[in-house]
Amino acid sequence: MKILLTGANGYIGQRLLPLLVEAGHHVTCLVRDARRFELPESLRSRITVAEGDLLKPDSLADLPLDIDAAYYLVHSMSGHDKDFFRLEQESARNFTQYLNRTGCRQVIYLSGIANDRALSVHLRSRKAVEKVLRKATHAQLTVLRASIIIGSGSASFEIIRDLVEKLPVMVTPRWLNSRCQPIGIRDVMHYLTHVLDNPACLGQSFDIGGPDVLTYREMLLELAAARGLKRYIITVPVLTPRLSSWWLYLVTSTTFSLAQSLVESLRNDTVADPRRSIAEAVPHACMPYRAAVELAFQRIEQNEVVSSWSDALSSGVMPRNYMDHIQIPQHGLLTDRQTLRFTRPPREVLQNVWSIGGERGWYKVDWLWRIRGLLDKLVGGVGLRRGRRSPTDLRAGDPLDFWRVLVADRAGRRLLLYAEMKLPGEAWLQFRILPNEDGSYTLEQLAAFRPHGLLGRLYWYSLVPFHFIIFKGMIENIVHYGETRPLPAPRPETAESGVLPR
């Protein structure tokens, strides 16, 4: 079949795409910016990448018309502006207007279980989008409504994991007694692929969930037991939704807007309605919650995390066009440039560069980086807790603590990061390995900052003493990591220049 996949670079889309290709389908991936959508060589011959923004109908004019089915995986757990509800429906309407020009026979929409009466704004928005998709297109709609999705990198799993691993004693709000029906990401993928072109699923809505109905409290304790941890949970009635959101935001890796959305939604029970069971249309035995948790940790330990909730731009404060920053500006910059010659194999140093951040840390005075991350959290930034998708691999678009990867060019031995932290300006951090004529190599480490006004300059110069400690030691440790031979000291250059030092 010819399939259009929206949300192709999201948490679900990145996992669904290879399954569709392996099944023999040709997939057109709709993305806002193709530059941050990297494809494995093995998939490229079966995939077409199309750029378009569902809030801009004109950008959809060149999408293919000869599609058989479409997946609608577009929604935001972080939208909290006053127009969020309207924009979600506008996006769906623009999508259906495009579909009505095609030969599309089926639309598959992944939604949320919404069986309570007093729903959160996000669950109400899911139902409203479902209504738009059902009424505004000739294609038959198949809706899969899920509760908490458990898998390596999923927002729900990572938040539960953060709480359990960091807090021996938790003082929690009453919503921890709400009930849900968690489902493993592997089971979600099974349903998404098996409802495709399935006559029994056309025009139908299904609630999907695992075999366990648990409170969120029970989920926390079950994950703790799986990790061999003893945890104590005290539930109090005095935490308001806003206080609960701040509590989640400060303790876990989530953003405040995502925490706010989750707290609102967690007040609702999300248990599957047996009248909407998918068992007859797609017979399948879902794994229990404990098995889904153990599988998620297995994938993390084996460095096989395919996608993460933090891959989405909504996990930080990046503009949608952030890939426009892949070239560091040449003027108006404050810079700190360090270089260090070395003779060890360049692949070893490059791997040290590729392993920066996350569990490995930043190679020098990690406690200062942690303080900076905490300060960023306190002013509404992303902090350090997002970590990284993989401890050894990077690709364009990946989050890396409070940076975002712009360029991860192994062949060209270049890594470029763009700051996603709260700053009075814009910041880049670049690493390059350059060959020398005598057969040695040089690691170049460049920190560049474009200040916004006087405050930006005061910020930079106030940190210059720390830069001397951090950046000098950082480049030395990147080169020396795994090797004990002493090597020449780096040559620092700090400047405000009209032309970027090379």
GROMACS .gro file of N, CA and C in nm, residues 394-447:
model
  162
  394LEU      N    1   2.454   0.962   1.834
  394LEU     CA    2   2.387   1.091   1.821
  394LEU      C    3   2.340   1.108   1.678
  395ARG      N    4   2.228   1.180   1.663
  395ARG     CA    5   2.180   1.214   1.530
  395ARG      C    6   2.117   1.353   1.536
  396ALA      N    7   2.110   1.418   1.422
  396ALA     CA    8   2.053   1.552   1.417
  396ALA      C    9   1.912   1.552   1.474
  397GLY      N   10   1.884   1.650   1.561
  397GLY     CA   11   1.754   1.660   1.624
  397GLY      C   12   1.748   1.599   1.763
  398ASP      N   13   1.848   1.519   1.801
  398ASP     CA   14   1.847   1.458   1.934
  398ASP      C   15   1.858   1.564   2.043
  399PRO      N   16   1.787   1.546   2.156
  399PRO     CA   17   1.815   1.627   2.274
  399PRO      C   18   1.940   1.573   2.342
  400LEU      N   19   2.019   1.662   2.401
  400LEU     CA   20   2.140   1.622   2.471
  400LEU      C   21   2.150   1.711   2.596
  401ASP      N   22   2.092   1.663   2.707
  401ASP     CA   23   2.080   1.744   2.828
  401ASP      C   24   2.009   1.875   2.793
  402PHE      N   25   2.073   1.991   2.813
  402PHE     CA   26   2.002   2.114   2.775
  402PHE      C   27   2.052   2.171   2.642
  403TRP      N   28   2.104   2.082   2.557
  403TRP     CA   29   2.140   2.117   2.420
  403TRP      C   30   2.053   2.038   2.322
  404ARG      N   31   2.055   2.081   2.196
  404ARG     CA   32   1.991   2.007   2.088
  404ARG      C   33   2.098   1.985   1.980
  405VAL      N   34   2.107   1.862   1.929
  405VAL     CA   35   2.206   1.830   1.826
  405VAL      C   36   2.161   1.888   1.692
  406LEU      N   37   2.244   1.972   1.634
  406LEU     CA   38   2.217   2.027   1.501
  406LEU      C   39   2.286   1.946   1.392
  407VAL      N   40   2.413   1.914   1.415
  407VAL     CA   41   2.492   1.838   1.319
  407VAL      C   42   2.564   1.726   1.393
  408ALA      N   43   2.549   1.603   1.344
  408ALA     CA   44   2.624   1.489   1.399
  408ALA      C   45   2.685   1.417   1.280
  409ASP      N   46   2.796   1.469   1.232
  409ASP     CA   47   2.860   1.422   1.109
  409ASP      C   48   2.984   1.341   1.145
  410ARG      N   49   2.967   1.211   1.158
  410ARG     CA   50   3.082   1.126   1.193
  410ARG      C   51   3.188   1.126   1.083
  411ALA      N   52   3.142   1.118   0.958
  411ALA     CA   53   3.239   1.113   0.848
  411ALA      C   54   3.322   1.241   0.844
  412GLY      N   55   3.256   1.355   0.869
  412GLY     CA   56   3.328   1.482   0.870
  412GLY      C   57   3.387   1.518   1.005
  413ARG      N   58   3.368   1.430   1.106
  413ARG     CA   59   3.423   1.447   1.240
  413ARG      C   60   3.381   1.581   1.301
  414ARG      N   61   3.250   1.607   1.295
  414ARG     CA   62   3.198   1.735   1.346
  414ARG      C   63   3.069   1.712   1.422
  415LEU      N   64   3.063   1.770   1.542
  415LEU     CA   65   2.941   1.769   1.623
  415LEU      C   66   2.908   1.913   1.659
  416LEU      N   67   2.785   1.955   1.631
  416LEU     CA   68   2.742   2.091   1.662
  416LEU      C   69   2.616   2.086   1.747
  417LEU      N   70   2.622   2.154   1.862
  417LEU     CA   71   2.509   2.160   1.955
  417LEU      C   72   2.458   2.303   1.963
  418TYR      N   73   2.327   2.316   1.986
  418TYR     CA   74   2.265   2.448   2.001
  418TYR      C   75   2.195   2.451   2.137
  419ALA      N   76   2.215   2.556   2.213
  419ALA     CA   77   2.165   2.562   2.351
  419ALA      C   78   2.013   2.572   2.354
  420GLU      N   79   1.952   2.485   2.434
  420GLU     CA   80   1.808   2.488   2.455
  420GLU      C   81   1.776   2.539   2.595
  421MET      N   82   1.878   2.577   2.668
  421MET     CA   83   1.859   2.632   2.802
  421MET      C   84   1.812   2.777   2.792
  422LYS      N   85   1.764   2.832   2.902
  422LYS     CA   86   1.722   2.972   2.905
  422LYS      C   87   1.847   3.060   2.908
  423LEU      N   88   1.858   3.149   2.810
  423LEU     CA   89   1.977   3.234   2.796
  423LEU      C   90   1.938   3.372   2.746
  424PRO      N   91   2.017   3.476   2.782
  424PRO     CA   92   1.998   3.608   2.721
  424PRO      C   93   2.075   3.617   2.589
  425GLY      N   94   2.050   3.521   2.502
  425GLY     CA   95   2.121   3.514   2.375
  425GLY      C   96   2.111   3.375   2.317
  426GLU      N   97   2.195   3.347   2.218
  426GLU     CA   98   2.198   3.216   2.155
  426GLU      C   99   2.338   3.158   2.171
  427ALA      N  100   2.346   3.026   2.190
  427ALA     CA  101   2.476   2.963   2.216
  427ALA      C  102   2.492   2.836   2.134
  428TRP      N  103   2.615   2.815   2.088
  428TRP     CA  104   2.652   2.696   2.014
  428TRP      C  105   2.774   2.632   2.082
  429LEU      N  106   2.788   2.503   2.069
  429LEU     CA  107   2.907   2.431   2.114
  429LEU      C  108   2.945   2.333   2.004
  430GLN      N  109   3.065   2.350   1.950
  430GLN     CA  110   3.106   2.271   1.834
  430GLN      C  111   3.237   2.198   1.863
  431PHE      N  112   3.243   2.073   1.816
  431PHE     CA  113   3.365   1.994   1.823
  431PHE      C  114   3.401   1.949   1.681
  432ARG      N  115   3.529   1.967   1.645
  432ARG     CA  116   3.578   1.919   1.516
  432ARG      C  117   3.714   1.854   1.535
  433ILE      N  118   3.738   1.745   1.462
  433ILE     CA  119   3.871   1.683   1.460
  433ILE      C  120   3.932   1.711   1.324
  434LEU      N  121   4.049   1.776   1.325
  434LEU     CA  122   4.114   1.821   1.202
  434LEU      C  123   4.248   1.750   1.187
  435PRO      N  124   4.283   1.704   1.065
  435PRO     CA  125   4.412   1.639   1.044
  435PRO      C  126   4.526   1.741   1.035
  436ASN      N  127   4.644   1.701   1.079
  436ASN     CA  128   4.764   1.784   1.066
  436ASN      C  129   4.859   1.721   0.965
  437GLU      N  130   4.951   1.801   0.911
  437GLU     CA  131   5.043   1.752   0.807
  437GLU      C  132   5.137   1.644   0.858
  438ASP      N  133   5.169   1.645   0.988
  438ASP     CA  134   5.264   1.547   1.042
  438ASP      C  135   5.198   1.415   1.081
  439GLY      N  136   5.069   1.396   1.047
  439GLY     CA  137   5.001   1.272   1.078
  439GLY      C  138   4.926   1.274   1.210
  440SER      N  139   4.943   1.380   1.289
  440SER     CA  140   4.867   1.394   1.413
  440SER      C  141   4.732   1.459   1.381
  441TYR      N  142   4.654   1.480   1.486
  441TYR     CA  143   4.523   1.541   1.470
  441TYR      C  144   4.505   1.651   1.574
  442THR      N  145   4.411   1.740   1.549
  442THR     CA  146   4.377   1.846   1.644
  442THR      C  147   4.227   1.841   1.672
  443LEU      N  148   4.194   1.839   1.801
  443LEU     CA  149   4.054   1.856   1.840
  443LEU      C  150   4.030   2.004   1.863
  444GLU      N  151   3.934   2.060   1.792
  444GLU     CA  152   3.894   2.199   1.811
  444GLU      C  153   3.760   2.201   1.884
  445GLN      N  154   3.757   2.277   1.992
  445GLN     CA  155   3.635   2.291   2.072
  445GLN      C  156   3.599   2.439   2.075
  446LEU      N  157   3.483   2.472   2.021
  446LEU     CA  158   3.443   2.613   2.009
  446LEU      C  159   3.310   2.637   2.079
  447ALA      N  160   3.311   2.724   2.179
  447ALA     CA  161   3.189   2.773   2.243
  447ALA      C  162   3.162   2.912   2.189
   0.00000   0.00000   0.00000
